mmCIF file of C-alpha atoms in Angstrom:
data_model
loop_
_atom_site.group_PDB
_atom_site.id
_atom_site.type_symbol
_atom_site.label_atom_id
_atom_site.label_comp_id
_atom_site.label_asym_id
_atom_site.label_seq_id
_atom_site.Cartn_x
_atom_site.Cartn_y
_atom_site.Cartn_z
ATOM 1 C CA UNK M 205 -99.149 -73.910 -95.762
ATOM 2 C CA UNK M 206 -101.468 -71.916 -93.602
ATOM 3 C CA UNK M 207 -101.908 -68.751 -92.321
ATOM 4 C CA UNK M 208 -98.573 -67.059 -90.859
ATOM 5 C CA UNK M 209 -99.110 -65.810 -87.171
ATOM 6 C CA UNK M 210 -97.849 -62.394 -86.665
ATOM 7 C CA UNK M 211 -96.865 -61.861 -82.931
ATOM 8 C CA UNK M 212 -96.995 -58.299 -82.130
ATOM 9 C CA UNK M 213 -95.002 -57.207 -78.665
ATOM 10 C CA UNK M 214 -96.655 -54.173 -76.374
ATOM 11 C CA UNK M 215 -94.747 -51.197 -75.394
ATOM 12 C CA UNK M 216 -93.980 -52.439 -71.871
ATOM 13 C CA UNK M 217 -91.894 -55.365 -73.905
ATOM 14 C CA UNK M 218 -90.144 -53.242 -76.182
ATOM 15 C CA UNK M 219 -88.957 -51.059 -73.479
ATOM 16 C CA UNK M 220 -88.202 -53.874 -71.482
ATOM 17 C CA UNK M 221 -85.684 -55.178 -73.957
ATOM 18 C CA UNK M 222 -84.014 -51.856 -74.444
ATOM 19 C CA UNK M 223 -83.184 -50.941 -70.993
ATOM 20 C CA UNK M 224 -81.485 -54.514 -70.736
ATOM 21 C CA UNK M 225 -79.500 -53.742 -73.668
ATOM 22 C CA UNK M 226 -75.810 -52.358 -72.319
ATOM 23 C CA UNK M 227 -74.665 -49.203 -73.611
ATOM 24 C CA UNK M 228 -71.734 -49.157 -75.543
ATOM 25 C CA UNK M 229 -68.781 -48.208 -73.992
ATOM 26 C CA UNK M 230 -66.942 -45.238 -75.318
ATOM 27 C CA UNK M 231 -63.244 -45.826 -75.518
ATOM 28 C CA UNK M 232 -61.382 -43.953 -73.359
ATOM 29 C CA UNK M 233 -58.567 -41.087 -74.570
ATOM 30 C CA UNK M 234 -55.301 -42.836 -74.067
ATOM 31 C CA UNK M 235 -52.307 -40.119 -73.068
ATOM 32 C CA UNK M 236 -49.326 -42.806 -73.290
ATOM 33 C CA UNK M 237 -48.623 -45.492 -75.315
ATOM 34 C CA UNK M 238 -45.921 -47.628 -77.423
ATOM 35 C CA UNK M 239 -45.460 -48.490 -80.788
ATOM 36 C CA UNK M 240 -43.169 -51.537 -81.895
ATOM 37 C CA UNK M 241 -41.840 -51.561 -85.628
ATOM 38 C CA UNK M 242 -41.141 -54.936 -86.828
ATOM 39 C CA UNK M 243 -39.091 -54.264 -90.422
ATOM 40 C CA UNK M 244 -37.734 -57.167 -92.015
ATOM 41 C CA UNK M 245 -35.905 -57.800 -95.608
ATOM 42 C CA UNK M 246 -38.938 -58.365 -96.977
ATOM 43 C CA UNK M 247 -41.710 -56.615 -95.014
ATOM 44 C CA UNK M 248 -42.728 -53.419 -92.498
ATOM 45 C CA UNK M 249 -45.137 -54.160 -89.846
ATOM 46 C CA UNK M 250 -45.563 -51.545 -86.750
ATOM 47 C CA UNK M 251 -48.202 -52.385 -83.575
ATOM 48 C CA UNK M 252 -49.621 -49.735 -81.813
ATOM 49 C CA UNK M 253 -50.460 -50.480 -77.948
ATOM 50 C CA UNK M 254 -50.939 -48.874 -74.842
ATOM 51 C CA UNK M 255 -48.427 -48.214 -71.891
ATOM 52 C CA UNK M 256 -48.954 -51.385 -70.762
ATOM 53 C CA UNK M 257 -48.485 -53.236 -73.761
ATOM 54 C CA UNK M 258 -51.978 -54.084 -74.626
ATOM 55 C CA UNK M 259 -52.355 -54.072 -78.782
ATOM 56 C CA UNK M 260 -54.767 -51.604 -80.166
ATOM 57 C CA UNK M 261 -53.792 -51.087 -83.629
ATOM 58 C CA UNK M 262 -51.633 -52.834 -86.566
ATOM 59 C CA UNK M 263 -50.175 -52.434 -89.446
ATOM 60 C CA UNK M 264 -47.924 -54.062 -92.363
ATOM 61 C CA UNK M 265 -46.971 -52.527 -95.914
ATOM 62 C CA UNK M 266 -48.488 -55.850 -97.437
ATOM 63 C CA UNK M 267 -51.966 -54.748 -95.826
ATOM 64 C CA UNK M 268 -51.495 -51.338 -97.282
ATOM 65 C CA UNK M 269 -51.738 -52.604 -100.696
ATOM 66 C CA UNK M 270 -47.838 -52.942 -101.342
ATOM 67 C CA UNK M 271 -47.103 -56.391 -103.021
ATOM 68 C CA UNK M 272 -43.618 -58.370 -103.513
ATOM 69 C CA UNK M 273 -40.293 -56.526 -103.590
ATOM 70 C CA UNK M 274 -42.457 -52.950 -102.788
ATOM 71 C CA UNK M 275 -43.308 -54.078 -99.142
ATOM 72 C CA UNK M 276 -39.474 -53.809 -98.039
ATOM 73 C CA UNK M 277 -38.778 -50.332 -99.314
ATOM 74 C CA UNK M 278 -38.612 -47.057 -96.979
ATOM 75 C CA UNK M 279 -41.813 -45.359 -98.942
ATOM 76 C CA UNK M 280 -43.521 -48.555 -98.092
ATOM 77 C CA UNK M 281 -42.361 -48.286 -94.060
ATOM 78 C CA UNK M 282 -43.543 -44.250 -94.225
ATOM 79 C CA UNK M 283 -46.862 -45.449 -95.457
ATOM 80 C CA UNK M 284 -47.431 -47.510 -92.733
ATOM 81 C CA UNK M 285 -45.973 -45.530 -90.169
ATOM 82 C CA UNK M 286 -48.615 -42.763 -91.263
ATOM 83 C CA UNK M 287 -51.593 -45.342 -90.890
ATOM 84 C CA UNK M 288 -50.295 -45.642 -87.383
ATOM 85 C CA UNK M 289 -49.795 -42.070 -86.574
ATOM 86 C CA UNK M 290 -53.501 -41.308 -87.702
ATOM 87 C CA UNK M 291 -54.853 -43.930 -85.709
ATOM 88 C CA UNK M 292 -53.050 -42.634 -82.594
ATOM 89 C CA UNK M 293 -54.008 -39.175 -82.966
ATOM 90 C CA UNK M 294 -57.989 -40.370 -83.175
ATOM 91 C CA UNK M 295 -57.348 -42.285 -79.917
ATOM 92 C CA UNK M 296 -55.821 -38.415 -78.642
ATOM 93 C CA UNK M 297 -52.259 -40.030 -77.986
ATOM 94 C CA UNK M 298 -49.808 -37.598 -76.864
ATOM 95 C CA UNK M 299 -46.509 -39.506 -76.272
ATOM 96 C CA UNK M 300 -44.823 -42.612 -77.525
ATOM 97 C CA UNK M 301 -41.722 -45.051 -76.632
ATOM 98 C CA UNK M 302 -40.597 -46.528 -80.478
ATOM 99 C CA UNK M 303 -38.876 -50.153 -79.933
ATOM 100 C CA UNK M 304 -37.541 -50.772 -83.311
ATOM 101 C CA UNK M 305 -36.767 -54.143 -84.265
ATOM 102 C CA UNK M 306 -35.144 -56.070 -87.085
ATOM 103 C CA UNK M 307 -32.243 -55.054 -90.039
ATOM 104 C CA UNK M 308 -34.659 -53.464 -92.706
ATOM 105 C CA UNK M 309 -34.743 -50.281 -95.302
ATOM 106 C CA UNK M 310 -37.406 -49.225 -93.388
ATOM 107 C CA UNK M 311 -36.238 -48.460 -89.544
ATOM 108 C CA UNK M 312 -35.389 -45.196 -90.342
ATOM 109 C CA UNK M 313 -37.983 -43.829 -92.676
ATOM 110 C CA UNK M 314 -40.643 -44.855 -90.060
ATOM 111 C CA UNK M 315 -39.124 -42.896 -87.387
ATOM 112 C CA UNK M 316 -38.556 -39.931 -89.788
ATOM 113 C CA UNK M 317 -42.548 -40.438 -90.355
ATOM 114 C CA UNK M 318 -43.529 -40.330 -86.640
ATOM 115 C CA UNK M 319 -40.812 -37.649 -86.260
ATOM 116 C CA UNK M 320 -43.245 -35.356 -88.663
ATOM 117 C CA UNK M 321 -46.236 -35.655 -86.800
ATOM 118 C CA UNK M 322 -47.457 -34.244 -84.123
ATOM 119 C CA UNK M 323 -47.187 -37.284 -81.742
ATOM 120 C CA UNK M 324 -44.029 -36.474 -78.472
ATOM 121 C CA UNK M 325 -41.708 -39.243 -79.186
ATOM 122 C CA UNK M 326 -40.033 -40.173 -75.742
ATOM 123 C CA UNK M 327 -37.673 -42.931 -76.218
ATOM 124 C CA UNK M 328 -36.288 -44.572 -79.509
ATOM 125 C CA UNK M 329 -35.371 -48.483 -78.325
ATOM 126 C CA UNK M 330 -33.359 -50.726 -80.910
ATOM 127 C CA UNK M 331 -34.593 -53.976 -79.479
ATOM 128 C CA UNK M 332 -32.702 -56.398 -82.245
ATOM 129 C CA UNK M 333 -31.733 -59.437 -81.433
ATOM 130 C CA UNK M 334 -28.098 -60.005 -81.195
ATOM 131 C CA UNK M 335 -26.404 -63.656 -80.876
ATOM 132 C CA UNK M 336 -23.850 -63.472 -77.872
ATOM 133 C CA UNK M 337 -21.854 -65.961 -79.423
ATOM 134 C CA UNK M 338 -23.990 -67.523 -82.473
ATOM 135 C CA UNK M 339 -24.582 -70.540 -83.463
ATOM 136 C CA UNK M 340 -22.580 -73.555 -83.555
ATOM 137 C CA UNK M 341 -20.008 -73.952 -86.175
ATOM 138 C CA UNK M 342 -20.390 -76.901 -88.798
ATOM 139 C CA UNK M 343 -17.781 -79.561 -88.669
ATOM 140 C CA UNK M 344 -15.211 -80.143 -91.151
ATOM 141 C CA UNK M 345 -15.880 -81.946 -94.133
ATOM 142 C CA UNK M 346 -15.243 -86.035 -94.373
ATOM 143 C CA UNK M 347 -14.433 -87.265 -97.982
#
């Protein structure tokens, strides 16, 4: 093998390739935003976005660390409803609009755990899905 070339750059490079190099932009404090719990019979998952809908944060009891039957239970849905909280209040979100979705234990131990903090809760939204007239009715049996 032979000698190794060592390329040193002057100071008018080096400073060259700094100043090119774009600053990184500070996020900006967000006033408003939404947060959508999800809670299932089997897990809790809550999404933190802005006021127009944009996702910033997330969370599920199985990411928390809760496995199996654990995920579904209201200690599981204040858990993650505290992860959320935290991360609003480091973003310096005042005010929220809660659309709740979905027949789980843990609708309303989530909203008791936003109700503790110190995050303005505006609106409370049940946005479950509810069959007008269901689904279609099997036919009767042939023997």
């Amino acid at each position: 093998m032979g000698k190794k070339r060592v390329i040193k750059k002057t100071e008018g490079e080096v400073m060259k390739k700094k100043a090119t190099k774009s600053p990184v932009s500070k996020s900006k404090a967000i006033k408003k935003g939404r947060i959508y719990i999800s809670a299932s019979y089997n897990n809790t998952m809550m999404t933190l976005t802005d006021a127009e809908g944009k996702v910033i944060n997330w969370a599920t009891a199985g990411n928390l660390g809760f496995k199996g039957t654990k995920k579904a239970t209201p200690y599981a849905a204040s858990e993650v409803a505290n992860a959320i909280s935290e991360k609003a209040e480091r973003l310096g979100m005042k005010e929220v609009d809660i659309f709740v979705k979905g027949v789980g234990t843990g609708r309303s131990s989530a909203l008791r755990a936003f109700a503790a903090k110190d995050i303005i809760i505006n609106s409370i939204k049940d946005v479950t899905p509810i069959p007008h007239n269901g689904c279609r009715p099997p036919g009767p049996r042939r023997t």
